[in-house]
Amino acid sequence: MKKLGIIVIAIFIGLVSFKKIAQKGDPKKREEAKKEINAYMKANMLPVMLENRKEFDTKLSKKEKATLVSLRERLDALKGKKDSMKKDKSSGEPSEAQKSEMKAMKTEMRHIMTDAWVIVDNHESDLEAIKTANKANEEKWKTDMKAIFEKYKPENSEMGKKGKHGKKGHRFGQMDDKKPVMFVLMDPSKSVDQIASEMEQRQEQRGHRGGKGHHGNKR
């Protein structure tokens, strides 16, 4: 299936860890950048994204809708287990029981995604129609968000410069293969406020993980 472009990543751009800003910029500037990006998304991108997801819901059969409800419940259960494991995690190596549980969780996630991809593949034309109808929005969002990143990027940042293989180090809106399925799994019954709040929570989680990794490189 073709990638759906920025209309699909609108809901997930909040997962950006601001790693480039955080590594070389000061914490205050990073926080200002995060607030401005989140505010822009909430005011401009999320309402459109939610309407698109509601529109897509009208294309689904009752069986597909029921399947997605079940998959979301399973995802929530996995999140609960993951959060619980983080609280119980010690500084040492995980126990055999913990390793076994992590393996089972990865298997469950793979099964959830496999079932969701069936629905994605069944509605490729519907998803492409949503992308086509939002082409103008895509371009405006992309331009506006790039401007915000440029506004807050640290001085002498490598962001946007070409790397060893001629690829840019920072590519706004870069898609990966999971974005279409995550759009399908999105809950259209939630409000913009709920979705924005969840994205901010994920941002914080990613920020904490990134911070640990960054400090861990110090000697």
Short mmCIF file of C-alpha atoms in Angstrom, two decimals:
data_model
loop_
_atom_site.label_atom_id
_atom_site.label_comp_id
_atom_site.label_asym_id
_atom_site.label_seq_id
_atom_site.Cartn_x
_atom_site.Cartn_y
_atom_site.Cartn_z
CA MET A 1 0.00 0.00 0.00
CA LYS A 2 1.22 3.52 -0.79
CA LYS A 3 2.16 5.73 2.12
CA LEU A 4 -0.60 8.14 3.02
CA GLY A 5 1.49 11.27 3.49
CA ILE A 6 1.14 13.90 6.15
CA ILE A 7 -2.62 13.48 6.56
CA VAL A 8 -1.84 10.21 8.31
CA ILE A 9 1.11 11.47 10.35
CA ALA A 10 -0.73 14.54 11.59
CA ILE A 11 -1.92 12.61 14.60
CA PHE A 12 1.51 11.13 15.21
CA ILE A 13 3.73 14.14 14.67
CA GLY A 14 3.23 14.75 18.39
CA LEU A 15 5.46 11.75 18.97
CA VAL A 16 8.43 13.79 17.75
CA SER A 17 10.99 13.66 20.55
CA PHE A 18 12.56 17.04 19.73
CA LYS A 19 15.90 15.23 19.98
CA LYS A 20 17.73 17.65 17.71
CA ILE A 21 16.53 20.64 19.73
CA ALA A 22 17.13 18.96 23.07
CA GLN A 23 20.71 17.89 22.39
CA LYS A 24 22.11 21.31 21.50
CA GLY A 25 19.47 23.81 22.59
CA ASP A 26 18.60 24.91 26.10
CA PRO A 27 15.69 23.19 27.92
CA LYS A 28 13.60 26.37 27.99
CA LYS A 29 13.76 26.74 24.22
CA ARG A 30 12.92 23.08 23.77
CA GLU A 31 9.83 23.46 25.96
CA GLU A 32 8.73 26.55 24.01
CA ALA A 33 9.10 24.64 20.74
CA LYS A 34 7.08 21.72 22.05
CA LYS A 35 4.28 23.99 23.24
CA GLU A 36 4.08 25.85 19.93
CA ILE A 37 4.04 22.65 17.88
CA ASN A 38 1.39 21.06 20.09
CA ALA A 39 -0.75 24.20 19.97
CA TYR A 40 -0.50 24.34 16.18
CA MET A 41 -1.44 20.69 15.84
CA LYS A 42 -4.39 20.99 18.19
CA ALA A 43 -5.77 24.07 16.44
CA ASN A 44 -5.10 23.15 12.81
CA MET A 45 -4.25 19.50 12.24
CA LEU A 46 -6.09 17.36 14.76
CA PRO A 47 -9.63 18.62 13.99
CA VAL A 48 -9.15 17.77 10.31
CA MET A 49 -7.51 14.46 11.16
CA LEU A 50 -10.38 13.48 13.43
CA GLU A 51 -12.97 14.36 10.79
CA ASN A 52 -11.07 12.24 8.27
CA ARG A 53 -11.06 9.31 10.67
CA LYS A 54 -14.81 9.70 11.27
CA GLU A 55 -15.37 9.76 7.52
CA PHE A 56 -13.29 6.62 7.14
CA ASP A 57 -15.40 4.92 9.80
CA THR A 58 -18.44 5.15 7.51
CA LYS A 59 -16.60 2.91 5.05
CA LEU A 60 -16.11 0.12 7.57
CA SER A 61 -18.39 -2.87 8.05
CA LYS A 62 -19.87 -3.70 11.46
CA LYS A 63 -17.43 -6.58 11.73
CA GLU A 64 -14.46 -4.34 10.98
CA LYS A 65 -15.59 -1.76 13.54
CA ALA A 66 -15.98 -4.48 16.17
CA THR A 67 -12.52 -5.81 15.32
CA LEU A 68 -10.98 -2.36 15.79
CA VAL A 69 -12.70 -1.91 19.16
CA SER A 70 -11.21 -5.23 20.27
CA LEU A 71 -7.75 -4.33 18.94
CA ARG A 72 -7.78 -0.99 20.79
CA GLU A 73 -8.72 -2.78 24.01
CA ARG A 74 -5.82 -5.18 23.51
CA LEU A 75 -3.47 -2.24 22.87
CA ASP A 76 -4.64 -0.58 26.09
CA ALA A 77 -4.00 -3.82 27.98
CA LEU A 78 -0.49 -3.99 26.54
CA LYS A 79 0.17 -0.39 27.56
CA GLY A 80 -0.95 -1.21 31.09
CA LYS A 81 1.44 -4.16 31.26
CA LYS A 82 4.28 -2.08 29.86
CA ASP A 83 3.71 0.71 32.40
CA SER A 84 3.59 -1.85 35.20
CA MET A 85 6.87 -3.41 34.07
CA LYS A 86 8.54 0.01 34.02
CA LYS A 87 7.52 0.63 37.64
CA ASP A 88 8.81 -2.79 38.72
CA LYS A 89 12.00 -2.60 36.67
CA SER A 90 15.22 -2.76 38.66
CA SER A 91 18.59 -1.36 37.64
CA GLY A 92 19.92 -4.84 36.87
CA GLU A 93 19.19 -7.29 34.08
CA PRO A 94 15.54 -8.41 33.68
CA SER A 95 14.62 -11.75 35.19
CA GLU A 96 13.72 -14.77 33.06
CA ALA A 97 10.06 -14.20 33.90
CA GLN A 98 10.30 -10.59 32.73
CA LYS A 99 12.05 -11.62 29.52
CA SER A 100 9.31 -14.15 28.87
CA GLU A 101 6.62 -11.54 29.46
CA MET A 102 8.32 -9.05 27.14
CA LYS A 103 8.50 -11.68 24.42
CA ALA A 104 4.80 -12.45 24.86
CA MET A 105 3.98 -8.73 24.64
CA LYS A 106 5.91 -8.38 21.38
CA THR A 107 4.05 -11.36 19.96
CA GLU A 108 0.71 -9.88 20.99
CA MET A 109 1.60 -6.54 19.37
CA ARG A 110 2.53 -8.32 16.15
CA HIS A 111 -0.82 -10.13 16.13
CA ILE A 112 -2.72 -6.87 16.74
CA MET A 113 -0.94 -5.13 13.88
CA THR A 114 -1.45 -8.08 11.55
CA ASP A 115 -5.22 -7.99 12.16
CA ALA A 116 -5.32 -4.21 11.69
CA TRP A 117 -3.37 -4.40 8.43
CA VAL A 118 -6.11 -6.61 6.98
CA ILE A 119 -8.51 -3.67 7.35
CA VAL A 120 -5.95 -1.23 5.90
CA ASP A 121 -5.47 -3.42 2.84
CA ASN A 122 -9.24 -3.80 2.37
CA HIS A 123 -9.66 0.00 2.23
CA GLU A 124 -6.65 1.19 0.27
CA SER A 125 -8.79 3.20 -2.17
CA ASP A 126 -10.72 4.89 0.67
CA LEU A 127 -7.50 5.91 2.40
CA GLU A 128 -6.00 7.22 -0.83
CA ALA A 129 -9.16 9.28 -1.42
CA ILE A 130 -8.70 10.93 1.99
CA LYS A 131 -5.12 11.79 1.10
CA THR A 132 -6.11 13.29 -2.26
CA ALA A 133 -8.87 15.41 -0.71
CA ASN A 134 -6.39 16.87 1.79
CA LYS A 135 -3.50 17.70 -0.52
CA ALA A 136 -3.77 21.45 0.11
CA ASN A 137 -3.87 20.91 3.87
CA GLU A 138 -0.83 18.65 3.67
CA GLU A 139 1.28 21.29 1.97
CA LYS A 140 0.26 24.06 4.38
CA TRP A 141 0.88 21.92 7.46
CA LYS A 142 4.23 20.78 6.15
CA THR A 143 5.34 24.36 5.45
CA ASP A 144 4.10 25.72 8.78
CA MET A 145 5.64 22.91 10.84
CA LYS A 146 8.99 23.21 9.07
CA ALA A 147 8.98 26.92 9.90
CA ILE A 148 8.43 26.14 13.59
CA PHE A 149 11.29 23.62 13.62
CA GLU A 150 13.56 26.14 11.91
CA LYS A 151 12.57 28.82 14.43
CA TYR A 152 13.69 26.73 17.39
CA LYS A 153 16.58 24.69 16.02
CA PRO A 154 19.90 25.33 17.82
CA GLU A 155 22.57 27.49 16.22
CA ASN A 156 25.04 25.54 14.06
CA SER A 157 22.59 22.64 14.06
CA GLU A 158 23.11 19.87 11.53
CA MET A 159 19.33 19.62 11.14
CA GLY A 160 18.46 19.50 7.46
CA LYS A 161 22.04 19.05 6.25
CA LYS A 162 23.04 16.09 4.15
CA GLY A 163 24.69 13.14 5.81
CA LYS A 164 27.18 10.55 4.61
CA HIS A 165 24.85 9.02 2.06
CA GLY A 166 23.47 12.28 0.71
CA LYS A 167 20.33 12.06 2.82
CA LYS A 168 19.17 14.88 5.04
CA GLY A 169 19.69 14.40 8.74
CA HIS A 170 16.24 15.79 9.50
CA ARG A 171 13.31 15.12 7.20
CA PHE A 172 10.06 16.61 8.37
CA GLY A 173 7.06 14.33 8.06
CA GLN A 174 9.05 11.24 7.18
CA MET A 175 6.70 8.29 7.08
CA ASP A 176 7.31 4.76 8.17
CA ASP A 177 5.35 1.66 7.31
CA LYS A 178 3.24 1.71 10.47
CA LYS A 179 1.48 5.04 9.90
CA PRO A 180 -1.47 3.78 7.78
CA VAL A 181 -2.32 1.08 10.31
CA MET A 182 -2.07 3.54 13.20
CA PHE A 183 -4.53 5.83 11.41
CA VAL A 184 -6.97 2.93 11.11
CA LEU A 185 -6.52 2.08 14.80
CA MET A 186 -7.26 5.67 15.82
CA ASP A 187 -10.45 5.97 17.89
CA PRO A 188 -12.88 8.36 16.13
CA SER A 189 -15.06 8.62 19.24
CA LYS A 190 -12.37 10.60 21.08
CA SER A 191 -12.27 14.39 21.14
CA VAL A 192 -9.46 16.61 19.89
CA ASP A 193 -8.58 17.40 23.51
CA GLN A 194 -8.29 13.70 24.38
CA ILE A 195 -6.10 12.96 21.37
CA ALA A 196 -3.87 15.97 22.04
CA SER A 197 -3.46 14.94 25.68
CA GLU A 198 -2.48 11.39 24.70
CA MET A 199 0.10 12.69 22.23
CA GLU A 200 1.65 14.93 24.87
CA GLN A 201 1.89 11.97 27.24
CA ARG A 202 3.70 9.95 24.55
CA GLN A 203 6.02 12.90 23.94
CA GLU A 204 6.97 12.93 27.61
CA GLN A 205 7.59 9.17 27.61
CA ARG A 206 9.80 9.40 24.52
CA GLY A 207 11.59 12.40 25.99
CA HIS A 208 12.43 10.51 29.17
CA ARG A 209 13.76 7.54 27.19
CA GLY A 210 15.79 9.82 24.93
CA GLY A 211 17.16 11.71 27.90
CA LYS A 212 18.36 8.52 29.56
CA GLY A 213 20.09 7.40 26.41
CA HIS A 214 21.76 10.76 25.93
CA HIS A 215 23.07 11.02 29.46
CA GLY A 216 24.08 7.40 29.36
CA ASN A 217 26.72 8.24 26.77
CA LYS A 218 28.56 10.51 29.16
CA ARG A 219 31.62 9.25 30.95
#
